[in-house]
Amino acid sequence: MCGICGVAFVNTSSDAEARVHAMAAAMRHRGPDGEGFLVNDPRAPGLALAMRRLSIIDLAGGNQPIWNEARDIAVVFNGELYNYRELRERLNRCGHRFATESDTEILVHAWEEWGEECLAELRGMFAFAIVDFRKHFNAGPVLFLARDPLGIKPLYYTQAEKGFAFASEVRALMASEILVRTISQDALTSYLLFGSVSEPVTMFEGVFSVPPGHRILLYIPDRRRIPRAHPYWDPRRSPAAKDPRAPRNFAAAAKALLPMLEDSVRAHLIADVPVGLFLSSGLDSGAIAALAGREHAGIQSFTLAFPGTSYDESQLTRVVAQRCGTKHTELALQGEEIPARLDEALAALDQPTMDGINTYFVSWAARQVGLKVALSGLGGDELFAGYSTFADTPRLAWVGGAAKLVPAGIRGVSAGMLRAMLGSERSPDAVRKAAAVWSEPGRLPHLYFFARSLFPPGQIEKLIEPRFRPSSVAADGYSLEPTWLGWLQRAADQTQNMGPVSAVSWLETRTYMASTLLRDTDSVSMARSLEVRVPLLDTPLVEFVTALPEAARRRDGVQKALLVDALGSLLPSEITTQKKRTFTLPWEQWLRGPLQPRLEQSLADIAAPLAPFLKPEGVRTVWENFLAGQTSWSRPWAIFALNEWARKEAAASLH
């Protein structure tokens, strides 16, 4: 685990070296155990790679960059390969010789043996860059970038007049000074719509993420080519999707799921350092704890406690910890502590988000006892239909279907009537979402996106002038100018032949999970030099569940029924039968208490980078609506997090 970065096409080798040194320094927190550089190689002038290392596997021998035997292929790698031992044996039989015991070295030999098809062999979370100096490529040396199928590990890139650059974090990429810092109006639109910046854009113009399950191949001598991300993973074409023996009913699916869960947790425990886990009273982290506890007795677990609030899960979490045999630690957070520690948590964010602060504090707790690796239950709600969006999306589909039968003019006039009808039964924010669907059902590519929205269409216009810009697509079907709306449209198109549960699961996985949960988890945990692993997002497991028919994925009346049945009696009934609870901080109380002065001060003073975009009167209305109980805490908090990020960005631009 580490942070990686690199540049290409810059004017001189010394310039390239200076830029990657600055980038590596900007993400020292990702790898405090060491650093490595590939610079001044005469075979590719203007190319340089760098990495910062957090030592997890092969502590002594895993330093990067790692080369093949002939020293004409090198790699820098961020992540973990859970099947590296099996791949090592296969590659040994093919004649490859290894100099280290690390999983990183697998990549140079896998590239040598299988080329771009090596991605189909990898099981893990990863973002890596391979430089191949061999001459059998017609255009000479190549640079190959790839990101894991689910987007667990981040990878960003840009190409500007000064050259091409990539990095594990946006702030590291900006340290290259390859391009000018310009806020993206597209990204602001997606942020206010969803509470985070949507794949594949970032908050800066011209900076993009390599989307989950995509790769980029650059021909080093030819800087005229536009870097284009190509998909390499599609679960609909996976071995699980093609398996004629795959389960077709619920009972068979639950029976087949347990050994896959056991195998995933076992693989995710592989490390040369101790591994702990994040624990709440929820089913997902409880499942990880139960399975991990059977592999390693006394594994360290951590949870956040909020004494005296309805958000406190510590009592139930203790029940899980005792049942699973973990060595349990609680970190109690009181409201009065938050103002003092808020800035350090916000500073951990690579990009603005309404989420992630809870993971920051539990990551801090894990590092306090010296852990470098922790398991998380992230992914369970997406795979096993745990979110309210699985119920909300069909309801909004009914509203959208009715709206399409009514002329637009009449819908506009009757929107107020719809709000009045729903107002007594639904929260104000839910009513706003339904009204947005009624007014413009086709504004977003799928009605799921209305269910997941923070400020839906019709509301967002009160804050900014939004930009809904589709991607421009080349003749071969690949985006030339990536946009968040294009990514949403593509994800929606892929659900056309899916049932309702499978469709929402896929959209959650491709959008909210990738753009918010995984990105935030990586950012805030790595800010504390902690690697977070997600066993429920093991690629074979995801492919297995995704390939199941609707009848095998759910059972009416039981939340996450497939996971519950697979676990059997591993967890106490208090956990498996409880109503779904969201692991969140007591923001509602804190924003009306110790954090109220801070938010009022911030929201009354829009940061300079946002001033050309945000409408002060709209921001003020959001805060007033919250104080009046007419909107949830998430809306003013999201604007606050954005504003504080922009304030920090303005300060960085002055240096």
CSV table of C-alpha atoms in Angstrom, one decimal, residues 108-300:
chain,number,residue,atom,x,y,z
A,108,VAL,CA,6.1,-6.8,-14.0
A,109,HIS,CA,6.1,-10.5,-14.7
A,110,ALA,CA,2.4,-10.7,-15.3
A,111,TRP,CA,2.7,-7.8,-17.8
A,112,GLU,CA,5.7,-9.6,-19.4
A,113,GLU,CA,3.7,-12.8,-19.7
A,114,TRP,CA,0.2,-11.6,-20.6
A,115,GLY,CA,0.4,-7.9,-21.5
A,116,GLU,CA,-2.8,-5.9,-20.9
A,117,GLU,CA,-4.7,-9.2,-20.4
A,118,CYS,CA,-2.9,-9.6,-17.0
A,119,LEU,CA,-5.7,-7.5,-15.5
A,120,ALA,CA,-8.0,-10.5,-15.8
A,121,GLU,CA,-5.7,-12.5,-13.6
A,122,LEU,CA,-5.5,-10.0,-10.7
A,123,ARG,CA,-7.6,-10.3,-7.5
A,124,GLY,CA,-7.3,-7.3,-5.2
A,125,MET,CA,-7.5,-3.6,-4.9
A,126,PHE,CA,-5.0,-1.7,-7.0
A,127,ALA,CA,-3.8,1.2,-9.0
A,128,PHE,CA,-0.5,0.9,-10.7
A,129,ALA,CA,1.7,2.3,-13.4
A,130,ILE,CA,4.0,0.1,-15.6
A,131,VAL,CA,6.7,1.5,-17.9
A,132,ASP,CA,7.8,-0.9,-20.6
A,133,PHE,CA,11.1,0.2,-22.4
A,134,ARG,CA,11.2,-2.8,-24.8
A,135,LYS,CA,11.4,-2.1,-28.5
A,136,HIS,CA,8.8,-4.6,-29.7
A,137,PHE,CA,6.2,-1.9,-29.3
A,138,ASN,CA,6.1,-0.1,-32.7
A,139,ALA,CA,6.1,3.3,-31.0
A,140,GLY,CA,8.8,2.6,-28.5
A,141,PRO,CA,8.3,2.8,-24.7
A,142,VAL,CA,4.8,2.7,-23.2
A,143,LEU,CA,3.3,3.8,-19.9
A,144,PHE,CA,0.3,1.6,-18.7
A,145,LEU,CA,-2.0,2.7,-16.0
A,146,ALA,CA,-4.8,0.6,-14.5
A,147,ARG,CA,-7.3,0.7,-11.6
A,148,ASP,CA,-9.1,-2.2,-9.9
A,149,PRO,CA,-12.6,-3.2,-11.0
A,150,LEU,CA,-14.6,-1.6,-8.1
A,151,GLY,CA,-12.4,1.5,-7.8
A,152,ILE,CA,-11.2,0.7,-4.2
A,153,LYS,CA,-7.9,2.5,-4.9
A,154,PRO,CA,-7.9,5.9,-6.6
A,155,LEU,CA,-5.9,7.0,-9.6
A,156,TYR,CA,-6.0,10.5,-11.2
A,157,TYR,CA,-4.5,12.0,-14.3
A,158,THR,CA,-4.2,15.1,-16.5
A,159,GLN,CA,-2.6,16.1,-19.7
A,160,ALA,CA,-1.8,19.8,-20.3
A,161,GLU,CA,0.6,21.8,-22.3
A,162,LYS,CA,3.4,21.1,-19.8
A,163,GLY,CA,2.9,17.3,-20.0
A,164,PHE,CA,1.0,14.3,-18.6
A,165,ALA,CA,0.8,13.5,-14.9
A,166,PHE,CA,-0.9,10.9,-12.7
A,167,ALA,CA,-1.1,10.4,-9.0
A,168,SER,CA,-3.0,8.6,-6.2
A,169,GLU,CA,-4.4,11.9,-4.9
A,170,VAL,CA,-5.6,15.1,-6.6
A,171,ARG,CA,-3.5,17.3,-4.2
A,172,ALA,CA,-0.4,15.3,-5.2
A,173,LEU,CA,-1.3,15.8,-8.9
A,174,MET,CA,-1.6,19.5,-8.4
A,175,ALA,CA,1.8,19.6,-6.7
A,176,SER,CA,3.3,18.7,-10.1
A,177,GLU,CA,2.2,22.2,-11.4
A,178,ILE,CA,1.5,20.6,-14.7
A,179,LEU,CA,-1.7,22.7,-15.0
A,180,VAL,CA,-3.4,25.7,-13.5
A,181,ARG,CA,-5.8,25.3,-10.5
A,182,THR,CA,-9.3,26.1,-12.0
A,183,ILE,CA,-12.5,25.0,-10.2
A,184,SER,CA,-14.8,22.9,-12.4
A,185,GLN,CA,-18.4,24.0,-12.7
A,186,ASP,CA,-19.2,20.5,-13.9
A,187,ALA,CA,-17.8,19.1,-10.7
A,188,LEU,CA,-19.6,21.6,-8.5
A,189,THR,CA,-22.9,20.6,-10.1
A,190,SER,CA,-22.3,16.9,-9.3
A,191,TYR,CA,-21.1,17.7,-5.8
A,192,LEU,CA,-24.3,19.6,-5.0
A,193,LEU,CA,-26.4,17.0,-6.6
A,194,PHE,CA,-24.9,14.1,-4.7
A,195,GLY,CA,-22.7,15.4,-1.9
A,196,SER,CA,-19.4,14.3,-3.6
A,197,VAL,CA,-17.7,14.8,-6.9
A,198,SER,CA,-18.9,12.1,-9.3
A,199,GLU,CA,-16.6,9.9,-11.4
A,200,PRO,CA,-14.7,10.5,-13.5
A,201,VAL,CA,-14.3,14.3,-12.9
A,202,THR,CA,-12.6,16.1,-10.1
A,203,MET,CA,-13.0,19.5,-8.6
A,204,PHE,CA,-10.4,20.8,-11.0
A,205,GLU,CA,-10.8,21.4,-14.7
A,206,GLY,CA,-8.8,19.0,-16.7
A,207,VAL,CA,-8.1,16.5,-13.9
A,208,PHE,CA,-9.9,13.1,-14.2
A,209,SER,CA,-9.9,9.8,-12.4
A,210,VAL,CA,-9.2,6.6,-14.2
A,211,PRO,CA,-12.7,5.1,-13.7
A,212,PRO,CA,-13.1,1.9,-11.8
A,213,GLY,CA,-12.2,-1.1,-14.0
A,214,HIS,CA,-10.4,1.0,-16.6
A,215,ARG,CA,-6.9,1.2,-18.1
A,216,ILE,CA,-4.9,3.8,-20.1
A,217,LEU,CA,-2.0,3.0,-22.4
A,218,LEU,CA,0.3,5.9,-23.4
A,219,TYR,CA,2.9,5.7,-26.1
A,220,ILE,CA,5.7,7.8,-24.7
A,221,PRO,CA,7.2,9.3,-27.9
A,222,ASP,CA,3.8,10.5,-29.1
A,223,ARG,CA,2.4,13.2,-26.8
A,224,ARG,CA,-0.2,14.2,-29.4
A,225,ARG,CA,-2.4,11.3,-28.4
A,226,ILE,CA,-5.2,12.1,-26.0
A,227,PRO,CA,-5.1,9.8,-23.0
A,228,ARG,CA,-8.3,7.7,-23.1
A,229,ALA,CA,-9.5,5.3,-20.4
A,230,HIS,CA,-10.8,2.0,-21.7
A,231,PRO,CA,-12.9,-0.4,-19.7
A,232,TYR,CA,-11.6,-3.9,-19.1
A,233,TRP,CA,-14.1,-5.3,-16.5
A,234,ASP,CA,-17.8,-6.1,-17.0
A,235,PRO,CA,-19.4,-8.5,-14.4
A,236,ARG,CA,-22.0,-9.4,-17.0
A,237,ARG,CA,-19.3,-11.2,-18.9
A,238,SER,CA,-17.5,-12.7,-15.8
A,239,PRO,CA,-16.9,-16.4,-15.2
A,240,ALA,CA,-19.8,-16.3,-12.7
A,241,ALA,CA,-22.2,-14.9,-15.3
A,242,LYS,CA,-21.3,-17.7,-17.7
A,243,ASP,CA,-21.4,-20.5,-15.2
A,244,PRO,CA,-24.2,-22.9,-16.1
A,245,ARG,CA,-24.1,-24.4,-12.5
A,246,ALA,CA,-24.6,-21.0,-10.9
A,247,PRO,CA,-27.4,-20.9,-8.2
A,248,ARG,CA,-30.9,-20.1,-9.6
A,249,ASN,CA,-32.8,-19.8,-6.3
A,250,PHE,CA,-32.4,-18.2,-2.9
A,251,ALA,CA,-31.5,-21.2,-0.8
A,252,ALA,CA,-28.8,-22.4,-3.2
A,253,ALA,CA,-27.4,-18.9,-3.5
A,254,ALA,CA,-27.1,-18.5,0.3
A,255,LYS,CA,-25.4,-21.9,0.6
A,256,ALA,CA,-22.9,-21.0,-2.1
A,257,LEU,CA,-22.2,-17.5,-0.6
A,258,LEU,CA,-20.8,-18.6,2.8
A,259,PRO,CA,-17.6,-20.3,1.5
A,260,MET,CA,-17.0,-17.3,-0.8
A,261,LEU,CA,-17.3,-14.9,2.2
A,262,GLU,CA,-14.9,-17.2,4.2
A,263,ASP,CA,-12.4,-17.2,1.3
A,264,SER,CA,-12.5,-13.5,0.8
A,265,VAL,CA,-12.0,-12.7,4.5
A,266,ARG,CA,-9.1,-15.2,4.7
A,267,ALA,CA,-7.4,-13.6,1.7
A,268,HIS,CA,-7.9,-10.1,3.1
A,269,LEU,CA,-6.1,-11.1,6.3
A,270,ILE,CA,-2.9,-11.8,4.4
A,271,ALA,CA,-0.2,-9.4,5.7
A,272,ASP,CA,3.2,-9.3,7.4
A,273,VAL,CA,1.8,-6.8,10.0
A,274,PRO,CA,-1.2,-7.2,12.4
A,275,VAL,CA,-4.7,-6.6,10.9
A,276,GLY,CA,-7.6,-5.1,12.8
A,277,LEU,CA,-11.2,-4.3,11.8
A,278,PHE,CA,-13.8,-1.6,12.0
A,279,LEU,CA,-16.8,-2.7,13.9
A,280,SER,CA,-20.3,-1.3,14.3
A,281,SER,CA,-23.6,-2.9,15.3
A,282,GLY,CA,-24.4,-3.5,11.7
A,283,LEU,CA,-24.6,-6.8,9.8
A,284,ASP,CA,-21.8,-6.1,7.3
A,285,SER,CA,-19.0,-5.4,9.8
A,286,GLY,CA,-20.4,-8.1,12.1
A,287,ALA,CA,-20.1,-10.6,9.3
A,288,ILE,CA,-16.5,-9.6,8.7
A,289,ALA,CA,-15.8,-9.8,12.5
A,290,ALA,CA,-17.4,-13.3,12.8
A,291,LEU,CA,-15.4,-14.7,9.8
A,292,ALA,CA,-12.2,-13.0,10.7
A,293,GLY,CA,-12.5,-14.2,14.3
A,294,ARG,CA,-12.6,-17.8,13.1
A,295,GLU,CA,-9.3,-17.3,11.3
A,296,HIS,CA,-7.4,-15.3,13.9
A,297,ALA,CA,-8.4,-15.3,17.6
A,298,GLY,CA,-8.3,-11.9,19.4
A,299,ILE,CA,-8.3,-9.7,16.3
A,300,GLN,CA,-8.4,-6.0,17.2
